[in-house]
Amino acid sequence: TESEWFTPAVNSLKLRGDLSTGWSLAWRIALWARAQDASHAYTIIKNAMRHATSYAQSSGAGGVYYNLLDSHAPFQIDGNLGYTAAVTEMLLQSHGETMRLLPALPSTWKDGSLRGIRCEGNFEIDQEWTEGKLTSATVRSGSGRDARICYAGISSAKVTDANGKEVAINIGNNDNISFPTEAGGIYTILPNGGSGVEAVSASATFEVTVADHRVTVKGADNPSIEVFNTAGVLVASGSGQSLSLEPLASQIIIVKVSTTSTTKTVKAAI
């Protein structure tokens, strides 16, 4: 969006229209993603996934056959391979020495994750999001270059290394940060400083807090505490009024606290 050619390029896409051959639909998804127009990119996805009925040459019969092979028409593998690249472009972009997180996320993909995507500068990125908002990102550095990250409001993020030590960030503006890395290093980005605890279910009367790598429960008799990662894997458990989370690296966790009569679940960043 910084280039003087951005608006003319978007206008060119509009003039070309949305209907086309299968491989060209994949291009359109990627280009609308680069234009950071999630809604339009998703519209083209629906066009690309429609059932194609033509097996003769046709410039407007793009889609998929019953076997999910791309219709040019006829079949062309470019559409299948291009589709996966275009969806990746909607979720993560890497150009101009900057990694852009969730740059064109459609509202219908409100919860999800993306793992192991390679970026410029020999980086590898994982992302998780909930209700359309980034909840965490993991950066693996292959060459030890500075990591440059773009995401709305990322300037308030907390970045930690694999040992949980906070890494100093350089703030370009509200949506851009950078931080130094070491080759082989793994870094966790937690938006909004990773300080909040969000109630997922809060019908119980007791209080649950997560701070300083510890779960604390007040107002409950001998509660059971279970801690899960966002993949649903149990990573810690215990009973009593508190549970240390020191062995865990910085991440998003789900804490489930149960008594004989009720259960409370909270989501937290540590």
PDB file of C-alpha atoms in Angstrom:
ATOM      1  CA  THR A   1       0.000   0.000   0.000  1.00  0.00           C
ATOM      2  CA  GLU A   2       3.045   2.293   0.280  1.00  0.00           C
ATOM      3  CA  SER A   3       3.682   2.372  -3.480  1.00  0.00           C
ATOM      4  CA  GLU A   4       2.291   5.055  -5.772  1.00  0.00           C
ATOM      5  CA  TRP A   5       1.306   2.192  -8.088  1.00  0.00           C
ATOM      6  CA  PHE A   6      -0.898   0.467  -5.510  1.00  0.00           C
ATOM      7  CA  THR A   7      -4.183   2.165  -6.385  1.00  0.00           C
ATOM      8  CA  PRO A   8      -3.672   1.848 -10.172  1.00  0.00           C
ATOM      9  CA  ALA A   9      -2.895  -1.863  -9.708  1.00  0.00           C
ATOM     10  CA  VAL A  10      -6.092  -2.397  -7.691  1.00  0.00           C
ATOM     11  CA  ASN A  11      -8.095  -0.514 -10.325  1.00  0.00           C
ATOM     12  CA  SER A  12      -6.608  -2.814 -12.967  1.00  0.00           C
ATOM     13  CA  LEU A  13      -7.841  -5.846 -11.014  1.00  0.00           C
ATOM     14  CA  LYS A  14     -11.319  -4.363 -10.841  1.00  0.00           C
ATOM     15  CA  LEU A  15     -11.377  -3.729 -14.611  1.00  0.00           C
ATOM     16  CA  ARG A  16     -10.325  -7.311 -15.337  1.00  0.00           C
ATOM     17  CA  GLY A  17     -13.328  -8.662 -13.415  1.00  0.00           C
ATOM     18  CA  ASP A  18     -13.733 -11.763 -11.264  1.00  0.00           C
ATOM     19  CA  LEU A  19     -14.551 -14.534 -13.756  1.00  0.00           C
ATOM     20  CA  SER A  20     -11.748 -16.266 -15.596  1.00  0.00           C
ATOM     21  CA  THR A  21      -9.913 -19.519 -16.189  1.00  0.00           C
ATOM     22  CA  GLY A  22      -8.881 -21.725 -13.262  1.00  0.00           C
ATOM     23  CA  TRP A  23      -5.213 -20.755 -13.127  1.00  0.00           C
ATOM     24  CA  SER A  24      -6.107 -17.084 -13.466  1.00  0.00           C
ATOM     25  CA  LEU A  25      -8.549 -17.349 -10.545  1.00  0.00           C
ATOM     26  CA  ALA A  26      -5.625 -18.511  -8.392  1.00  0.00           C
ATOM     27  CA  TRP A  27      -3.712 -15.413  -9.503  1.00  0.00           C
ATOM     28  CA  ARG A  28      -6.679 -13.206  -8.667  1.00  0.00           C
ATOM     29  CA  ILE A  29      -6.901 -14.626  -5.127  1.00  0.00           C
ATOM     30  CA  ALA A  30      -3.215 -13.914  -4.566  1.00  0.00           C
ATOM     31  CA  LEU A  31      -3.412 -10.419  -6.039  1.00  0.00           C
ATOM     32  CA  TRP A  32      -6.460  -9.415  -4.001  1.00  0.00           C
ATOM     33  CA  ALA A  33      -4.649 -10.784  -0.950  1.00  0.00           C
ATOM     34  CA  ARG A  34      -1.648  -8.597  -1.802  1.00  0.00           C
ATOM     35  CA  ALA A  35      -4.123  -5.715  -2.083  1.00  0.00           C
ATOM     36  CA  GLN A  36      -5.143  -6.611   1.501  1.00  0.00           C
ATOM     37  CA  ASP A  37      -8.775  -6.993   0.445  1.00  0.00           C
ATOM     38  CA  ALA A  38      -9.808 -10.137   2.331  1.00  0.00           C
ATOM     39  CA  SER A  39     -13.444  -9.987   1.277  1.00  0.00           C
ATOM     40  CA  HIS A  40     -12.667  -9.808  -2.437  1.00  0.00           C
ATOM     41  CA  ALA A  41     -10.045 -12.543  -2.184  1.00  0.00           C
ATOM     42  CA  TYR A  42     -12.622 -14.789  -0.515  1.00  0.00           C
ATOM     43  CA  THR A  43     -15.139 -14.021  -3.263  1.00  0.00           C
ATOM     44  CA  ILE A  44     -12.640 -15.300  -5.825  1.00  0.00           C
ATOM     45  CA  ILE A  45     -12.060 -18.401  -3.695  1.00  0.00           C
ATOM     46  CA  LYS A  46     -15.756 -19.195  -3.972  1.00  0.00           C
ATOM     47  CA  ASN A  47     -15.529 -18.741  -7.744  1.00  0.00           C
ATOM     48  CA  ALA A  48     -12.511 -21.052  -7.872  1.00  0.00           C
ATOM     49  CA  MET A  49     -14.333 -23.721  -5.849  1.00  0.00           C
ATOM     50  CA  ARG A  50     -17.511 -23.767  -7.920  1.00  0.00           C
ATOM     51  CA  HIS A  51     -18.313 -26.911  -9.908  1.00  0.00           C
ATOM     52  CA  ALA A  52     -17.044 -26.665 -13.481  1.00  0.00           C
ATOM     53  CA  THR A  53     -19.292 -28.229 -16.094  1.00  0.00           C
ATOM     54  CA  SER A  54     -17.230 -27.533 -19.214  1.00  0.00           C
ATOM     55  CA  TYR A  55     -14.513 -29.821 -20.575  1.00  0.00           C
ATOM     56  CA  ALA A  56     -13.974 -27.767 -23.701  1.00  0.00           C
ATOM     57  CA  GLN A  57     -11.730 -24.738 -23.949  1.00  0.00           C
ATOM     58  CA  SER A  58     -13.455 -21.807 -22.277  1.00  0.00           C
ATOM     59  CA  SER A  59     -12.064 -18.579 -20.855  1.00  0.00           C
ATOM     60  CA  GLY A  60     -14.830 -18.195 -18.262  1.00  0.00           C
ATOM     61  CA  ALA A  61     -15.322 -21.757 -17.011  1.00  0.00           C
ATOM     62  CA  GLY A  62     -12.780 -21.795 -14.202  1.00  0.00           C
ATOM     63  CA  GLY A  63     -13.593 -23.896 -11.153  1.00  0.00           C
ATOM     64  CA  VAL A  64     -13.083 -27.492 -10.075  1.00  0.00           C
ATOM     65  CA  TYR A  65     -14.320 -30.833 -11.310  1.00  0.00           C
ATOM     66  CA  TYR A  66     -15.843 -33.453  -9.030  1.00  0.00           C
ATOM     67  CA  ASN A  67     -12.343 -34.877  -8.388  1.00  0.00           C
ATOM     68  CA  LEU A  68     -11.224 -31.366  -7.246  1.00  0.00           C
ATOM     69  CA  LEU A  69      -8.820 -30.989 -10.151  1.00  0.00           C
ATOM     70  CA  ASP A  70      -8.784 -27.461 -11.504  1.00  0.00           C
ATOM     71  CA  SER A  71     -10.810 -26.524 -14.559  1.00  0.00           C
ATOM     72  CA  HIS A  72      -9.188 -24.126 -17.020  1.00  0.00           C
ATOM     73  CA  ALA A  73     -11.307 -25.453 -18.783  1.00  0.00           C
ATOM     74  CA  PRO A  74     -10.125 -28.136 -19.436  1.00  0.00           C
ATOM     75  CA  PHE A  75      -7.898 -29.384 -16.580  1.00  0.00           C
ATOM     76  CA  GLN A  76      -4.821 -27.344 -15.626  1.00  0.00           C
ATOM     77  CA  ILE A  77      -2.720 -28.102 -12.517  1.00  0.00           C
ATOM     78  CA  ASP A  78      -1.691 -24.446 -12.197  1.00  0.00           C
ATOM     79  CA  GLY A  79      -5.022 -23.683 -10.554  1.00  0.00           C
ATOM     80  CA  ASN A  80      -4.586 -26.341  -7.851  1.00  0.00           C
ATOM     81  CA  LEU A  81      -1.029 -25.377  -6.992  1.00  0.00           C
ATOM     82  CA  GLY A  82      -1.747 -21.676  -7.314  1.00  0.00           C
ATOM     83  CA  TYR A  83      -4.746 -21.913  -4.995  1.00  0.00           C
ATOM     84  CA  THR A  84      -2.645 -23.158  -2.075  1.00  0.00           C
ATOM     85  CA  ALA A  85      -0.079 -20.415  -2.660  1.00  0.00           C
ATOM     86  CA  ALA A  86      -2.829 -17.791  -2.828  1.00  0.00           C
ATOM     87  CA  VAL A  87      -4.450 -18.900   0.440  1.00  0.00           C
ATOM     88  CA  THR A  88      -1.036 -18.699   2.098  1.00  0.00           C
ATOM     89  CA  GLU A  89      -0.708 -15.160   0.707  1.00  0.00           C
ATOM     90  CA  MET A  90      -3.977 -14.260   2.451  1.00  0.00           C
ATOM     91  CA  LEU A  91      -2.624 -15.443   5.802  1.00  0.00           C
ATOM     92  CA  LEU A  92       1.044 -14.436   5.651  1.00  0.00           C
ATOM     93  CA  GLN A  93       3.044 -12.228   3.326  1.00  0.00           C
ATOM     94  CA  SER A  94       6.783 -11.773   3.121  1.00  0.00           C
ATOM     95  CA  HIS A  95       8.152  -9.060   0.860  1.00  0.00           C
ATOM     96  CA  GLY A  96      10.150  -5.888   1.257  1.00  0.00           C
ATOM     97  CA  GLU A  97      12.038  -7.507   4.179  1.00  0.00           C
ATOM     98  CA  THR A  98       8.835  -7.467   6.270  1.00  0.00           C
ATOM     99  CA  MET A  99       6.622 -10.339   7.407  1.00  0.00           C
ATOM    100  CA  ARG A 100       2.951  -9.329   7.367  1.00  0.00           C
ATOM    101  CA  LEU A 101       0.777 -11.394   9.694  1.00  0.00           C
ATOM    102  CA  LEU A 102      -2.836 -12.150   8.653  1.00  0.00           C
ATOM    103  CA  PRO A 103      -2.837  -9.434   5.978  1.00  0.00           C
ATOM    104  CA  ALA A 104      -6.071 -10.555   4.275  1.00  0.00           C
ATOM    105  CA  LEU A 105      -7.970 -12.720   6.756  1.00  0.00           C
ATOM    106  CA  PRO A 106     -11.632 -13.203   5.755  1.00  0.00           C
ATOM    107  CA  SER A 107     -14.205 -12.744   8.504  1.00  0.00           C
ATOM    108  CA  THR A 108     -15.477 -16.271   7.899  1.00  0.00           C
ATOM    109  CA  TRP A 109     -12.079 -17.710   8.954  1.00  0.00           C
ATOM    110  CA  LYS A 110     -12.443 -16.297  12.459  1.00  0.00           C
ATOM    111  CA  ASP A 111     -10.432 -19.013  14.267  1.00  0.00           C
ATOM    112  CA  GLY A 112      -7.429 -20.904  12.976  1.00  0.00           C
ATOM    113  CA  SER A 113      -3.717 -21.524  12.801  1.00  0.00           C
ATOM    114  CA  LEU A 114      -0.943 -21.673  10.224  1.00  0.00           C
ATOM    115  CA  ARG A 115       2.344 -23.469  10.762  1.00  0.00           C
ATOM    116  CA  GLY A 116       5.740 -23.826   9.150  1.00  0.00           C
ATOM    117  CA  ILE A 117       5.538 -21.137   6.449  1.00  0.00           C
ATOM    118  CA  ARG A 118       8.889 -19.966   5.116  1.00  0.00           C
ATOM    119  CA  CYS A 119       9.556 -16.247   4.680  1.00  0.00           C
ATOM    120  CA  GLU A 120      12.184 -13.943   3.220  1.00  0.00           C
ATOM    121  CA  GLY A 121      15.309 -13.742   5.354  1.00  0.00           C
ATOM    122  CA  ASN A 122      15.285 -17.476   6.177  1.00  0.00           C
ATOM    123  CA  PHE A 123      12.500 -17.239   8.741  1.00  0.00           C
ATOM    124  CA  GLU A 124       9.754 -19.746   9.499  1.00  0.00           C
ATOM    125  CA  ILE A 125       6.438 -18.573  10.954  1.00  0.00           C
ATOM    126  CA  ASP A 126       3.589 -20.119  12.947  1.00  0.00           C
ATOM    127  CA  GLN A 127       0.416 -18.141  13.688  1.00  0.00           C
ATOM    128  CA  GLU A 128      -2.737 -18.631  15.746  1.00  0.00           C
ATOM    129  CA  TRP A 129      -5.816 -16.428  15.750  1.00  0.00           C
ATOM    130  CA  THR A 130      -9.169 -16.289  17.527  1.00  0.00           C
ATOM    131  CA  GLU A 131     -12.224 -14.214  16.586  1.00  0.00           C
ATOM    132  CA  GLY A 132     -10.260 -12.759  13.697  1.00  0.00           C
ATOM    133  CA  LYS A 133      -7.433 -11.481  15.930  1.00  0.00           C
ATOM    134  CA  LEU A 134      -3.868 -12.712  16.170  1.00  0.00           C
ATOM    135  CA  THR A 135      -3.284 -14.448  19.512  1.00  0.00           C
ATOM    136  CA  SER A 136       0.306 -15.599  19.031  1.00  0.00           C
ATOM    137  CA  ALA A 137       3.046 -15.983  16.443  1.00  0.00           C
ATOM    138  CA  THR A 138       6.256 -17.987  16.538  1.00  0.00           C
ATOM    139  CA  VAL A 139       9.312 -16.881  14.574  1.00  0.00           C
ATOM    140  CA  ARG A 140      12.142 -19.349  13.865  1.00  0.00           C
ATOM    141  CA  SER A 141      15.278 -17.617  12.663  1.00  0.00           C
ATOM    142  CA  GLY A 142      17.538 -19.526  10.305  1.00  0.00           C
ATOM    143  CA  SER A 143      20.171 -16.860   9.679  1.00  0.00           C
ATOM    144  CA  GLY A 144      20.057 -14.490  12.652  1.00  0.00           C
ATOM    145  CA  ARG A 145      18.733 -11.466  10.797  1.00  0.00           C
ATOM    146  CA  ASP A 146      16.482  -8.838  12.333  1.00  0.00           C
ATOM    147  CA  ALA A 147      12.826  -9.899  12.198  1.00  0.00           C
ATOM    148  CA  ARG A 148      10.510  -7.212  10.838  1.00  0.00           C
ATOM    149  CA  ILE A 149       6.838  -7.742  11.653  1.00  0.00           C
ATOM    150  CA  CYS A 150       3.743  -5.903  10.454  1.00  0.00           C
ATOM    151  CA  TYR A 151       0.342  -6.346  12.100  1.00  0.00           C
ATOM    152  CA  ALA A 152      -2.303  -3.919  13.338  1.00  0.00           C
ATOM    153  CA  GLY A 153      -1.356  -2.693  16.828  1.00  0.00           C
ATOM    154  CA  ILE A 154       1.759  -4.897  17.014  1.00  0.00           C
ATOM    155  CA  SER A 155       3.702  -2.114  18.776  1.00  0.00           C
ATOM    156  CA  SER A 156       2.191  -3.237  22.118  1.00  0.00           C
ATOM    157  CA  ALA A 157       3.326  -6.848  21.663  1.00  0.00           C
ATOM    158  CA  LYS A 158       5.629  -8.792  23.957  1.00  0.00           C
ATOM    159  CA  VAL A 159       8.421 -10.820  22.317  1.00  0.00           C
ATOM    160  CA  THR A 160      10.254 -13.584  24.195  1.00  0.00           C
ATOM    161  CA  ASP A 161      12.963 -16.067  23.253  1.00  0.00           C
ATOM    162  CA  ALA A 162      12.870 -19.837  23.757  1.00  0.00           C
ATOM    163  CA  ASN A 163      13.891 -19.395  27.408  1.00  0.00           C
ATOM    164  CA  GLY A 164      11.044 -16.999  28.125  1.00  0.00           C
ATOM    165  CA  LYS A 165      13.381 -13.991  28.277  1.00  0.00           C
ATOM    166  CA  GLU A 166      11.825 -10.809  26.931  1.00  0.00           C
ATOM    167  CA  VAL A 167      13.427  -9.447  23.762  1.00  0.00           C
ATOM    168  CA  ALA A 168      13.654  -5.692  23.222  1.00  0.00           C
ATOM    169  CA  ILE A 169      11.707  -4.510  20.190  1.00  0.00           C
ATOM    170  CA  ASN A 170      12.193  -1.514  17.950  1.00  0.00           C
ATOM    171  CA  ILE A 171       8.914   0.244  17.163  1.00  0.00           C
ATOM    172  CA  GLY A 172       8.602   1.717  13.688  1.00  0.00           C
ATOM    173  CA  ASN A 173       4.992   2.742  14.180  1.00  0.00           C
ATOM    174  CA  ASN A 174       1.848   1.298  15.730  1.00  0.00           C
ATOM    175  CA  ASP A 175       1.723  -1.509  13.158  1.00  0.00           C
ATOM    176  CA  ASN A 176       5.418  -2.279  12.627  1.00  0.00           C
ATOM    177  CA  ILE A 177       8.141  -3.637  14.896  1.00  0.00           C
ATOM    178  CA  SER A 178      11.512  -5.297  14.517  1.00  0.00           C
ATOM    179  CA  PHE A 179      13.734  -7.254  16.873  1.00  0.00           C
ATOM    180  CA  PRO A 180      17.147  -8.939  16.706  1.00  0.00           C
ATOM    181  CA  THR A 181      17.394 -12.708  16.357  1.00  0.00           C
ATOM    182  CA  GLU A 182      20.076 -15.359  16.569  1.00  0.00           C
ATOM    183  CA  ALA A 183      20.512 -18.152  14.043  1.00  0.00           C
ATOM    184  CA  GLY A 184      18.503 -21.127  15.286  1.00  0.00           C
ATOM    185  CA  GLY A 185      16.562 -18.955  17.736  1.00  0.00           C
ATOM    186  CA  ILE A 186      12.829 -19.328  18.375  1.00  0.00           C
ATOM    187  CA  TYR A 187      10.782 -16.276  19.340  1.00  0.00           C
ATOM    188  CA  THR A 188       7.193 -15.920  20.505  1.00  0.00           C
ATOM    189  CA  ILE A 189       5.132 -12.822  19.763  1.00  0.00           C
ATOM    190  CA  LEU A 190       2.158 -12.149  22.030  1.00  0.00           C
ATOM    191  CA  PRO A 191      -0.007  -9.218  20.927  1.00  0.00           C
ATOM    192  CA  ASN A 192      -1.102  -6.662  23.515  1.00  0.00           C
ATOM    193  CA  GLY A 193       1.855  -7.486  25.733  1.00  0.00           C
ATOM    194  CA  GLY A 194       0.577 -10.950  26.625  1.00  0.00           C
ATOM    195  CA  SER A 195      -0.777  -9.618  29.896  1.00  0.00           C
ATOM    196  CA  GLY A 196      -4.494 -10.188  29.711  1.00  0.00           C
ATOM    197  CA  VAL A 197      -6.681 -13.043  30.870  1.00  0.00           C
ATOM    198  CA  GLU A 198      -9.862 -13.555  28.923  1.00  0.00           C
ATOM    199  CA  ALA A 199     -12.779 -15.435  30.456  1.00  0.00           C
ATOM    200  CA  VAL A 200     -13.951 -18.229  28.189  1.00  0.00           C
ATOM    201  CA  SER A 201     -16.592 -19.503  30.609  1.00  0.00           C
ATOM    202  CA  ALA A 202     -17.135 -17.700  33.880  1.00  0.00           C
ATOM    203  CA  SER A 203     -20.186 -19.160  35.602  1.00  0.00           C
ATOM    204  CA  ALA A 204     -18.154 -20.081  38.697  1.00  0.00           C
ATOM    205  CA  THR A 205     -17.916 -17.674  41.624  1.00  0.00           C
ATOM    206  CA  PHE A 206     -14.243 -18.280  42.407  1.00  0.00           C
ATOM    207  CA  GLU A 207     -11.465 -16.174  40.915  1.00  0.00           C
ATOM    208  CA  VAL A 208      -8.721 -17.411  38.591  1.00  0.00           C
ATOM    209  CA  THR A 209      -5.701 -15.284  37.718  1.00  0.00           C
ATOM    210  CA  VAL A 210      -2.634 -16.022  35.604  1.00  0.00           C
ATOM    211  CA  ALA A 211       0.413 -13.885  36.291  1.00  0.00           C
ATOM    212  CA  ASP A 212       4.180 -14.327  36.636  1.00  0.00           C
ATOM    213  CA  HIS A 213       3.986 -17.847  35.182  1.00  0.00           C
ATOM    214  CA  ARG A 214       1.579 -19.019  37.907  1.00  0.00           C
ATOM    215  CA  VAL A 215      -2.112 -19.889  38.102  1.00  0.00           C
ATOM    216  CA  THR A 216      -3.753 -18.677  41.309  1.00  0.00           C
ATOM    217  CA  VAL A 217      -7.248 -19.637  42.469  1.00  0.00           C
ATOM    218  CA  LYS A 218      -9.155 -17.737  45.157  1.00  0.00           C
ATOM    219  CA  GLY A 219     -12.477 -18.673  46.711  1.00  0.00           C
ATOM    220  CA  ALA A 220     -12.481 -22.382  45.850  1.00  0.00           C
ATOM    221  CA  ASP A 221     -11.889 -25.421  48.067  1.00  0.00           C
ATOM    222  CA  ASN A 222      -9.181 -27.803  46.795  1.00  0.00           C
ATOM    223  CA  PRO A 223      -9.691 -27.047  43.087  1.00  0.00           C
ATOM    224  CA  SER A 224      -8.261 -29.141  40.269  1.00  0.00           C
ATOM    225  CA  ILE A 225      -6.170 -27.154  37.778  1.00  0.00           C
ATOM    226  CA  GLU A 226      -5.516 -28.287  34.207  1.00  0.00           C
ATOM    227  CA  VAL A 227      -3.563 -26.294  31.615  1.00  0.00           C
ATOM    228  CA  PHE A 228      -3.861 -26.937  27.877  1.00  0.00           C
ATOM    229  CA  ASN A 229      -2.148 -25.429  24.865  1.00  0.00           C
ATOM    230  CA  THR A 230      -4.243 -24.125  21.976  1.00  0.00           C
ATOM    231  CA  ALA A 231      -4.032 -27.522  20.265  1.00  0.00           C
ATOM    232  CA  GLY A 232      -5.873 -29.048  23.236  1.00  0.00           C
ATOM    233  CA  VAL A 233      -2.853 -30.901  24.642  1.00  0.00           C
ATOM    234  CA  LEU A 234      -2.566 -31.058  28.451  1.00  0.00           C
ATOM    235  CA  VAL A 235       0.729 -29.349  29.373  1.00  0.00           C
ATOM    236  CA  ALA A 236       0.405 -28.976  33.164  1.00  0.00           C
ATOM    237  CA  SER A 237      -1.925 -30.027  35.965  1.00  0.00           C
ATOM    238  CA  GLY A 238      -2.235 -30.012  39.736  1.00  0.00           C
ATOM    239  CA  SER A 239      -4.561 -29.341  42.637  1.00  0.00           C
ATOM    240  CA  GLY A 240      -4.732 -26.641  45.255  1.00  0.00           C
ATOM    241  CA  GLN A 241      -4.745 -22.859  45.218  1.00  0.00           C
ATOM    242  CA  SER A 242      -1.858 -22.340  42.770  1.00  0.00           C
ATOM    243  CA  LEU A 243       0.123 -24.038  40.023  1.00  0.00           C
ATOM    244  CA  SER A 244       3.537 -22.982  38.731  1.00  0.00           C
ATOM    245  CA  LEU A 245       3.900 -22.593  34.964  1.00  0.00           C
ATOM    246  CA  GLU A 246       7.652 -22.019  35.051  1.00  0.00           C
ATOM    247  CA  PRO A 247       8.475 -25.036  32.826  1.00  0.00           C
ATOM    248  CA  LEU A 248       6.294 -23.654  30.026  1.00  0.00           C
ATOM    249  CA  ALA A 249       7.563 -21.345  27.288  1.00  0.00           C
ATOM    250  CA  SER A 250       5.657 -18.174  26.443  1.00  0.00           C
ATOM    251  CA  GLN A 251       2.455 -19.119  24.642  1.00  0.00           C
ATOM    252  CA  ILE A 252      -1.333 -18.924  24.734  1.00  0.00           C
ATOM    253  CA  ILE A 253      -2.825 -21.354  27.255  1.00  0.00           C
ATOM    254  CA  ILE A 254      -6.271 -22.511  28.319  1.00  0.00           C
ATOM    255  CA  VAL A 255      -6.647 -22.955  32.092  1.00  0.00           C
ATOM    256  CA  LYS A 256      -9.465 -25.173  33.374  1.00  0.00           C
ATOM    257  CA  VAL A 257     -10.196 -24.986  37.111  1.00  0.00           C
ATOM    258  CA  SER A 258     -12.733 -27.441  38.529  1.00  0.00           C
ATOM    259  CA  THR A 259     -14.357 -28.069  41.881  1.00  0.00           C
ATOM    260  CA  THR A 260     -16.920 -30.690  42.841  1.00  0.00           C
ATOM    261  CA  SER A 261     -19.743 -28.376  41.778  1.00  0.00           C
ATOM    262  CA  THR A 262     -18.507 -26.112  38.979  1.00  0.00           C
ATOM    263  CA  THR A 263     -15.828 -25.395  36.391  1.00  0.00           C
ATOM    264  CA  LYS A 264     -14.245 -22.180  35.145  1.00  0.00           C
ATOM    265  CA  THR A 265     -12.102 -21.839  32.052  1.00  0.00           C
ATOM    266  CA  VAL A 266      -9.891 -18.887  31.135  1.00  0.00           C
ATOM    267  CA  LYS A 267      -7.558 -18.155  28.265  1.00  0.00           C
ATOM    268  CA  ALA A 268      -4.291 -16.422  29.052  1.00  0.00           C
ATOM    269  CA  ALA A 269      -0.955 -15.462  27.569  1.00  0.00           C
ATOM    270  CA  ILE A 270       2.179 -16.347  29.546  1.00  0.00           C
TER     271      ILE A 270
END
